[in-house]
Amino acid sequence: MTEFETATIALQHASLGAMYVQAGIAGLVGLIQCALIAWGLRLMRQSAGYRDQQHEENMLALRALIERTAPRQV
């Protein structure tokens, strides 16, 4: 085996190792992105629940105000 062949094989092994590192990093970045999306969806769900609760409270207050201020029918 010549030096050139040995160097080529060594370079191929180094390239293969670099590919594994890149794939690992890409996988990690993908997992982080999924976690961030899940966290954002959770926050949106909580906000929607809070808005629904506030809407119900506002509607109850509005009904009470309308009942108090509505003209009485005789």
JSON list of C-alpha atoms in Angstrom, two decimals:
[
{"chain": "A", "resi": 1, "resn": "MET", "atom": "CA", "xyz": [0.00, 0.00, 0.00]},
{"chain": "A", "resi": 2, "resn": "THR", "atom": "CA", "xyz": [1.41, 3.36, -0.99]},
{"chain": "A", "resi": 3, "resn": "GLU", "atom": "CA", "xyz": [1.49, 6.52, 1.10]},
{"chain": "A", "resi": 4, "resn": "PHE", "atom": "CA", "xyz": [-1.14, 8.03, -1.15]},
{"chain": "A", "resi": 5, "resn": "GLU", "atom": "CA", "xyz": [-3.52, 5.12, -0.53]},
{"chain": "A", "resi": 6, "resn": "THR", "atom": "CA", "xyz": [-2.87, 5.27, 3.21]},
{"chain": "A", "resi": 7, "resn": "ALA", "atom": "CA", "xyz": [-3.51, 9.01, 3.24]},
{"chain": "A", "resi": 8, "resn": "THR", "atom": "CA", "xyz": [-6.70, 8.55, 1.20]},
{"chain": "A", "resi": 9, "resn": "ILE", "atom": "CA", "xyz": [-8.01, 5.91, 3.61]},
{"chain": "A", "resi": 10, "resn": "ALA", "atom": "CA", "xyz": [-7.15, 8.13, 6.60]},
{"chain": "A", "resi": 11, "resn": "LEU", "atom": "CA", "xyz": [-8.95, 11.06, 4.98]},
{"chain": "A", "resi": 12, "resn": "GLN", "atom": "CA", "xyz": [-12.01, 8.89, 4.32]},
{"chain": "A", "resi": 13, "resn": "HIS", "atom": "CA", "xyz": [-12.10, 7.81, 7.96]},
{"chain": "A", "resi": 14, "resn": "ALA", "atom": "CA", "xyz": [-11.76, 11.42, 9.11]},
{"chain": "A", "resi": 15, "resn": "SER", "atom": "CA", "xyz": [-14.56, 12.45, 6.74]},
{"chain": "A", "resi": 16, "resn": "LEU", "atom": "CA", "xyz": [-16.76, 9.67, 8.07]},
{"chain": "A", "resi": 17, "resn": "GLY", "atom": "CA", "xyz": [-16.15, 10.85, 11.63]},
{"chain": "A", "resi": 18, "resn": "ALA", "atom": "CA", "xyz": [-16.97, 14.42, 10.63]},
{"chain": "A", "resi": 19, "resn": "MET", "atom": "CA", "xyz": [-20.22, 13.20, 9.06]},
{"chain": "A", "resi": 20, "resn": "TYR", "atom": "CA", "xyz": [-21.21, 11.50, 12.31]},
{"chain": "A", "resi": 21, "resn": "VAL", "atom": "CA", "xyz": [-20.47, 14.69, 14.23]},
{"chain": "A", "resi": 22, "resn": "GLN", "atom": "CA", "xyz": [-22.52, 16.77, 11.78]},
{"chain": "A", "resi": 23, "resn": "ALA", "atom": "CA", "xyz": [-25.40, 14.28, 11.94]},
{"chain": "A", "resi": 24, "resn": "GLY", "atom": "CA", "xyz": [-25.31, 14.37, 15.75]},
{"chain": "A", "resi": 25, "resn": "ILE", "atom": "CA", "xyz": [-25.32, 18.16, 15.80]},
{"chain": "A", "resi": 26, "resn": "ALA", "atom": "CA", "xyz": [-28.17, 18.28, 13.27]},
{"chain": "A", "resi": 27, "resn": "GLY", "atom": "CA", "xyz": [-30.15, 15.81, 15.39]},
{"chain": "A", "resi": 28, "resn": "LEU", "atom": "CA", "xyz": [-29.56, 17.89, 18.51]},
{"chain": "A", "resi": 29, "resn": "VAL", "atom": "CA", "xyz": [-30.63, 21.08, 16.74]},
{"chain": "A", "resi": 30, "resn": "GLY", "atom": "CA", "xyz": [-33.77, 19.29, 15.51]},
{"chain": "A", "resi": 31, "resn": "LEU", "atom": "CA", "xyz": [-34.64, 18.15, 19.03]},
{"chain": "A", "resi": 32, "resn": "ILE", "atom": "CA", "xyz": [-34.13, 21.67, 20.38]},
{"chain": "A", "resi": 33, "resn": "GLN", "atom": "CA", "xyz": [-36.41, 23.06, 17.64]},
{"chain": "A", "resi": 34, "resn": "CYS", "atom": "CA", "xyz": [-39.10, 20.52, 18.50]},
{"chain": "A", "resi": 35, "resn": "ALA", "atom": "CA", "xyz": [-38.83, 21.41, 22.19]},
{"chain": "A", "resi": 36, "resn": "LEU", "atom": "CA", "xyz": [-39.16, 25.12, 21.43]},
{"chain": "A", "resi": 37, "resn": "ILE", "atom": "CA", "xyz": [-42.20, 24.53, 19.23]},
{"chain": "A", "resi": 38, "resn": "ALA", "atom": "CA", "xyz": [-43.83, 22.39, 21.93]},
{"chain": "A", "resi": 39, "resn": "TRP", "atom": "CA", "xyz": [-43.12, 25.07, 24.53]},
{"chain": "A", "resi": 40, "resn": "GLY", "atom": "CA", "xyz": [-44.61, 27.75, 22.28]},
{"chain": "A", "resi": 41, "resn": "LEU", "atom": "CA", "xyz": [-47.73, 25.68, 21.66]},
{"chain": "A", "resi": 42, "resn": "ARG", "atom": "CA", "xyz": [-48.11, 25.14, 25.41]},
{"chain": "A", "resi": 43, "resn": "LEU", "atom": "CA", "xyz": [-47.85, 28.89, 26.03]},
{"chain": "A", "resi": 44, "resn": "MET", "atom": "CA", "xyz": [-50.43, 29.57, 23.32]},
{"chain": "A", "resi": 45, "resn": "ARG", "atom": "CA", "xyz": [-52.80, 27.02, 24.87]},
{"chain": "A", "resi": 46, "resn": "GLN", "atom": "CA", "xyz": [-52.39, 28.64, 28.30]},
{"chain": "A", "resi": 47, "resn": "SER", "atom": "CA", "xyz": [-53.01, 32.09, 26.84]},
{"chain": "A", "resi": 48, "resn": "ALA", "atom": "CA", "xyz": [-56.15, 30.89, 25.08]},
{"chain": "A", "resi": 49, "resn": "GLY", "atom": "CA", "xyz": [-57.45, 29.43, 28.33]},
{"chain": "A", "resi": 50, "resn": "TYR", "atom": "CA", "xyz": [-56.75, 32.68, 30.15]},
{"chain": "A", "resi": 51, "resn": "ARG", "atom": "CA", "xyz": [-58.50, 34.69, 27.41]},
{"chain": "A", "resi": 52, "resn": "ASP", "atom": "CA", "xyz": [-61.54, 32.40, 27.58]},
{"chain": "A", "resi": 53, "resn": "GLN", "atom": "CA", "xyz": [-61.69, 32.83, 31.35]},
{"chain": "A", "resi": 54, "resn": "GLN", "atom": "CA", "xyz": [-61.41, 36.62, 31.05]},
{"chain": "A", "resi": 55, "resn": "HIS", "atom": "CA", "xyz": [-64.11, 36.64, 28.38]},
{"chain": "A", "resi": 56, "resn": "GLU", "atom": "CA", "xyz": [-66.50, 34.71, 30.63]},
{"chain": "A", "resi": 57, "resn": "GLU", "atom": "CA", "xyz": [-65.80, 37.05, 33.55]},
{"chain": "A", "resi": 58, "resn": "ASN", "atom": "CA", "xyz": [-66.38, 40.09, 31.35]},
{"chain": "A", "resi": 59, "resn": "MET", "atom": "CA", "xyz": [-69.65, 38.67, 30.04]},
{"chain": "A", "resi": 60, "resn": "LEU", "atom": "CA", "xyz": [-70.90, 38.01, 33.59]},
{"chain": "A", "resi": 61, "resn": "ALA", "atom": "CA", "xyz": [-70.00, 41.56, 34.60]},
{"chain": "A", "resi": 62, "resn": "LEU", "atom": "CA", "xyz": [-71.74, 42.95, 31.52]},
{"chain": "A", "resi": 63, "resn": "ARG", "atom": "CA", "xyz": [-74.90, 40.94, 32.24]},
{"chain": "A", "resi": 64, "resn": "ALA", "atom": "CA", "xyz": [-74.92, 42.18, 35.82]},
{"chain": "A", "resi": 65, "resn": "LEU", "atom": "CA", "xyz": [-74.49, 45.78, 34.64]},
{"chain": "A", "resi": 66, "resn": "ILE", "atom": "CA", "xyz": [-77.29, 45.43, 32.08]},
{"chain": "A", "resi": 67, "resn": "GLU", "atom": "CA", "xyz": [-79.62, 43.95, 34.72]},
{"chain": "A", "resi": 68, "resn": "ARG", "atom": "CA", "xyz": [-78.88, 46.80, 37.15]},
{"chain": "A", "resi": 69, "resn": "THR", "atom": "CA", "xyz": [-79.25, 49.60, 34.61]},
{"chain": "A", "resi": 70, "resn": "ALA", "atom": "CA", "xyz": [-82.07, 48.25, 32.46]},
{"chain": "A", "resi": 71, "resn": "PRO", "atom": "CA", "xyz": [-85.31, 50.18, 32.77]},
{"chain": "A", "resi": 72, "resn": "ARG", "atom": "CA", "xyz": [-87.90, 48.37, 34.84]},
{"chain": "A", "resi": 73, "resn": "GLN", "atom": "CA", "xyz": [-91.09, 47.41, 33.12]},
{"chain": "A", "resi": 74, "resn": "VAL", "atom": "CA", "xyz": [-94.23, 47.94, 35.04]}
]
